[in-house]
PDB file of C-alpha atoms in Angstrom:
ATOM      1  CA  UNK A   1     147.785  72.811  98.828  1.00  0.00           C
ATOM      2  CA  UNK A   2     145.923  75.645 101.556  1.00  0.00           C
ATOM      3  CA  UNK A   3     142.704  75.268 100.155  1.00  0.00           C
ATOM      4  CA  UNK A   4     143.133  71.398  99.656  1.00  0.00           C
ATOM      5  CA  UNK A   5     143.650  70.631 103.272  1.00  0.00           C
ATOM      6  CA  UNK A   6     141.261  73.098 103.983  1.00  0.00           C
ATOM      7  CA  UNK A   7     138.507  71.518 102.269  1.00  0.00           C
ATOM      8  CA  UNK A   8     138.853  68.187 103.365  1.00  0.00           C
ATOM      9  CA  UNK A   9     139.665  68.759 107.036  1.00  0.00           C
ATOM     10  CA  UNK A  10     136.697  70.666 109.466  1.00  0.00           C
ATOM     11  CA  UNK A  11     139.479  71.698 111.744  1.00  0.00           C
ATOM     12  CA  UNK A  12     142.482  73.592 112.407  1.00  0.00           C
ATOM     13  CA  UNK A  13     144.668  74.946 114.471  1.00  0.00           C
ATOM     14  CA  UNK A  14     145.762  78.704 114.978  1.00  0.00           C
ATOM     15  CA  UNK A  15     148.907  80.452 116.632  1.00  0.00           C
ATOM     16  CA  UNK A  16     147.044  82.860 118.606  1.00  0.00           C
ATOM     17  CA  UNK A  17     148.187  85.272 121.625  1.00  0.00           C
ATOM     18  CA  UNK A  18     146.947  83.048 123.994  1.00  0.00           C
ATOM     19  CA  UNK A  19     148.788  80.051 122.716  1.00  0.00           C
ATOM     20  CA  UNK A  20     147.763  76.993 120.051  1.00  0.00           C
ATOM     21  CA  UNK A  21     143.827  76.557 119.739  1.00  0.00           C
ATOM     22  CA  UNK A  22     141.972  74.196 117.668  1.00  0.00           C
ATOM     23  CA  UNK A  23     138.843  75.612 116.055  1.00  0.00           C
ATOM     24  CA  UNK A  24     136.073  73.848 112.999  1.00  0.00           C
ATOM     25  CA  UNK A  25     135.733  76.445 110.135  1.00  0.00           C
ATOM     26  CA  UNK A  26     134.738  76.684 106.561  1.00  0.00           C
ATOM     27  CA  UNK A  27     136.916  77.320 103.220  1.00  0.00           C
ATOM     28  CA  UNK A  28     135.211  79.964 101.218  1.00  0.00           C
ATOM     29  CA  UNK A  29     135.882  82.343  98.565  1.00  0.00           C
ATOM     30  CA  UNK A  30     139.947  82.193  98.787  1.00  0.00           C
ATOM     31  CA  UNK A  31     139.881  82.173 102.063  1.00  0.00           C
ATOM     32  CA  UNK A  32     139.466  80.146 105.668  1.00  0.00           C
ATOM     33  CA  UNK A  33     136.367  81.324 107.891  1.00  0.00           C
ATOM     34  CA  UNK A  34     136.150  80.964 111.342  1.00  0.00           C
ATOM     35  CA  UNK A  35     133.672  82.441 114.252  1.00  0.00           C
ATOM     36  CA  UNK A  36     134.146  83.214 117.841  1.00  0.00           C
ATOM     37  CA  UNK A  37     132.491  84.504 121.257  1.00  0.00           C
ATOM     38  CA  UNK A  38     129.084  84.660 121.799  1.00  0.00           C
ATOM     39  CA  UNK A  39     128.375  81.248 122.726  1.00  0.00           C
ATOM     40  CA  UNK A  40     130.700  79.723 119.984  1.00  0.00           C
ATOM     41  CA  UNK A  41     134.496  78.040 120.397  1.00  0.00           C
ATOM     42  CA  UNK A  42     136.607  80.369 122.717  1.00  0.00           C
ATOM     43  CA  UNK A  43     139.464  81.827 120.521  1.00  0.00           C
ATOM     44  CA  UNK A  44     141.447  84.084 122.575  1.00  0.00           C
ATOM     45  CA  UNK A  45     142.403  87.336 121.356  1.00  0.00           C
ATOM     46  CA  UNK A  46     141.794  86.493 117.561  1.00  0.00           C
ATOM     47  CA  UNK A  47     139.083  89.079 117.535  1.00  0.00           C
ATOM     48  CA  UNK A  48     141.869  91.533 118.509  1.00  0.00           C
ATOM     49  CA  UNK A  49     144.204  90.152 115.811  1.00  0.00           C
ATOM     50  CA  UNK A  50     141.757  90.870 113.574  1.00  0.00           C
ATOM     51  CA  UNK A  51     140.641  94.377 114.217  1.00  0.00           C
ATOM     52  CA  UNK A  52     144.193  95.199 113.496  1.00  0.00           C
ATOM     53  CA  UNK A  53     144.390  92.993 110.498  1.00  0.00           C
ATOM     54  CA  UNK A  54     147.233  91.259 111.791  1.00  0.00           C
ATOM     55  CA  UNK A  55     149.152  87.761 111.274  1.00  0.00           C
ATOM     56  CA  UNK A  56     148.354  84.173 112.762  1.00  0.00           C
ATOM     57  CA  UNK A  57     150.049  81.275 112.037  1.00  0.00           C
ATOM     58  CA  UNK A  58     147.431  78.367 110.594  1.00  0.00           C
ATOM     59  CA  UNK A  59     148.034  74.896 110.493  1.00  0.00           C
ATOM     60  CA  UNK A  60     146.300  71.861 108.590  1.00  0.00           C
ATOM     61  CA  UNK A  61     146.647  68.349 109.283  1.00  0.00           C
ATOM     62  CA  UNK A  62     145.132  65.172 107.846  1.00  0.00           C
ATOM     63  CA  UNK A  63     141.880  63.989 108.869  1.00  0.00           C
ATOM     64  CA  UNK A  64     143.543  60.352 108.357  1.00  0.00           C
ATOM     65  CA  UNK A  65     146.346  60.207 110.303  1.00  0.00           C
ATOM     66  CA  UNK A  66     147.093  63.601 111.784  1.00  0.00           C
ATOM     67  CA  UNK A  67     150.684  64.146 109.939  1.00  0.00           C
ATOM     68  CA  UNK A  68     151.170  67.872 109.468  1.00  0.00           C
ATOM     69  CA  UNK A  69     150.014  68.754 105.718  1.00  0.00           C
ATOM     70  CA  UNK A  70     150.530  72.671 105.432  1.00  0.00           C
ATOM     71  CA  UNK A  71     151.463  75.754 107.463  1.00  0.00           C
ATOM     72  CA  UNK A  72     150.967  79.157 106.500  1.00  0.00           C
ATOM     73  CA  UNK A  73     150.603  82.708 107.697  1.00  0.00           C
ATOM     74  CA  UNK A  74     147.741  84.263 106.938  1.00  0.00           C
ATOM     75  CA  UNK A  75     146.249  87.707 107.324  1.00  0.00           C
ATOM     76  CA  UNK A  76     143.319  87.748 109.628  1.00  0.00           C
ATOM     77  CA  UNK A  77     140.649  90.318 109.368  1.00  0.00           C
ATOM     78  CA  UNK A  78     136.735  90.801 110.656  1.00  0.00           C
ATOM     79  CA  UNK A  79     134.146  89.663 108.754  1.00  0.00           C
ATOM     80  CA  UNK A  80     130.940  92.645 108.325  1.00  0.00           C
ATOM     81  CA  UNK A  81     128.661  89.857 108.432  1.00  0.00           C
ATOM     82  CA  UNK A  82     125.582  91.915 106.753  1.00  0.00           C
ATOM     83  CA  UNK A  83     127.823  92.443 103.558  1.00  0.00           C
ATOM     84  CA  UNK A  84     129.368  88.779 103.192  1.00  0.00           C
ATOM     85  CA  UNK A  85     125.867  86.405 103.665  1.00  0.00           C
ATOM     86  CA  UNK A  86     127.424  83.743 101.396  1.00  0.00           C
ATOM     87  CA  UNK A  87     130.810  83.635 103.651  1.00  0.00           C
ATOM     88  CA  UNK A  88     128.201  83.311 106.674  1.00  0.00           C
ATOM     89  CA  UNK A  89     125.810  80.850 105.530  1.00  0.00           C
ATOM     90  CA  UNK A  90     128.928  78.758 104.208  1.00  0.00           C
ATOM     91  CA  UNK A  91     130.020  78.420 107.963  1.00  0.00           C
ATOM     92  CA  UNK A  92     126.885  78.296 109.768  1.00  0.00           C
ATOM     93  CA  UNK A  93     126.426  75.001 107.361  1.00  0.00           C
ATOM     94  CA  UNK A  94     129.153  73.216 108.726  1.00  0.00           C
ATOM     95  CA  UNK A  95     128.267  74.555 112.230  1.00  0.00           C
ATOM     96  CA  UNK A  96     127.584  71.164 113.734  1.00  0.00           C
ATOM     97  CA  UNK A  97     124.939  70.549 117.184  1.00  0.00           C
ATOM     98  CA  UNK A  98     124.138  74.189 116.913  1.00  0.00           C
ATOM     99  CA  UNK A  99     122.188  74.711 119.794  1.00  0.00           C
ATOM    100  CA  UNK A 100     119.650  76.674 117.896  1.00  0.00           C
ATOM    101  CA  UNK A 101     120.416  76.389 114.031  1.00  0.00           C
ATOM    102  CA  UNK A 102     117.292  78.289 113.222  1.00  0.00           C
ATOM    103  CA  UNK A 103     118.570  81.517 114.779  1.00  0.00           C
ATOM    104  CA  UNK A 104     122.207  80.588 114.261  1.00  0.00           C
ATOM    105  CA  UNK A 105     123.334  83.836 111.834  1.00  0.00           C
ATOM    106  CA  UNK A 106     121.401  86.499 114.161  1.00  0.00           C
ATOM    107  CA  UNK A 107     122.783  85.128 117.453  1.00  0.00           C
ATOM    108  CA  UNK A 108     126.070  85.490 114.806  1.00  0.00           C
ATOM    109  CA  UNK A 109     125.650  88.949 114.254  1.00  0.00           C
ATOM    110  CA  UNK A 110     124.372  89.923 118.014  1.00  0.00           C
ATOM    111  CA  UNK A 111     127.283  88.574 119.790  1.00  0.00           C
ATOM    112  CA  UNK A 112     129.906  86.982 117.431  1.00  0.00           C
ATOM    113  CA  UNK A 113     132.899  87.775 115.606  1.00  0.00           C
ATOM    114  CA  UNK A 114     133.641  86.517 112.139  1.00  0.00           C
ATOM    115  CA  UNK A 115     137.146  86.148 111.134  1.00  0.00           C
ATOM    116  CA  UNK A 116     138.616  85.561 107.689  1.00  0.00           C
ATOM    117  CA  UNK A 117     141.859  84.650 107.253  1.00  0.00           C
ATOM    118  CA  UNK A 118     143.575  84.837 104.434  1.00  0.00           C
ATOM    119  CA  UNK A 119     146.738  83.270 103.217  1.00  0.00           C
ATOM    120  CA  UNK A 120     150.308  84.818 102.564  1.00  0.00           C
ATOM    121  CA  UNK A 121     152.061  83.866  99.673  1.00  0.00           C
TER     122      UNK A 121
END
């Protein structure tokens, strides 16, 4: 059902410290990818999550009529983005009115963080 709703919605929302935030990410390899700071959505305090590998609550809804379709824990963790190109260029591709596409994945690496989250059973 995760990876279901996953793939057919471009969105999501995320428990984080700062409170609920929405956030456009990619489903790849098991897993939901997502990227903050450095010019891209403002996601409070995931990157900290992360280090840590701690817990966020995720939640998917329909892209039809917005009803709730799963929500799940998952495990988030940092992304080295030099050792996972695939997980990278699968969300830079659905990166939508990049402001420079071309240099998208370096401006990535420079300033970014790349966050995998992966569900909990």
């Amino acid at each position: 059902m995760i990876e279901e709703g996953a793939k057919k919605s471009n969105v999501l929302w995320l428990g984080l410290p700062s409170g609920v935030r929405l956030a456009w990410h990619v489903w790849h390899d098991g897993a939901v990818y997502v990227v903050t700071g450095g010019g891209e959505q403002s996601l409070p305090g995931l990157a900290e999550v992360a280090a840590g590998r701690g817990e966020i609550k995720v939640v998917l809804r329909s892209k039809d009529n917005g009803a709730e379709l799963v929500r799940f824990p998952a495990v988030a963790e940092v992304v080295d983005q030099a050792a996972a190109p695939e997980a990278v260029a699968a969300l830079a591709k659905e990166r939508l009115n990049a402001r420079d596409a071309a240099g998208l994945t370096a401006r990535w690496a420079e300033g970014s963080t790349v966050v995998r989250l992966v569900p909990r059973p």
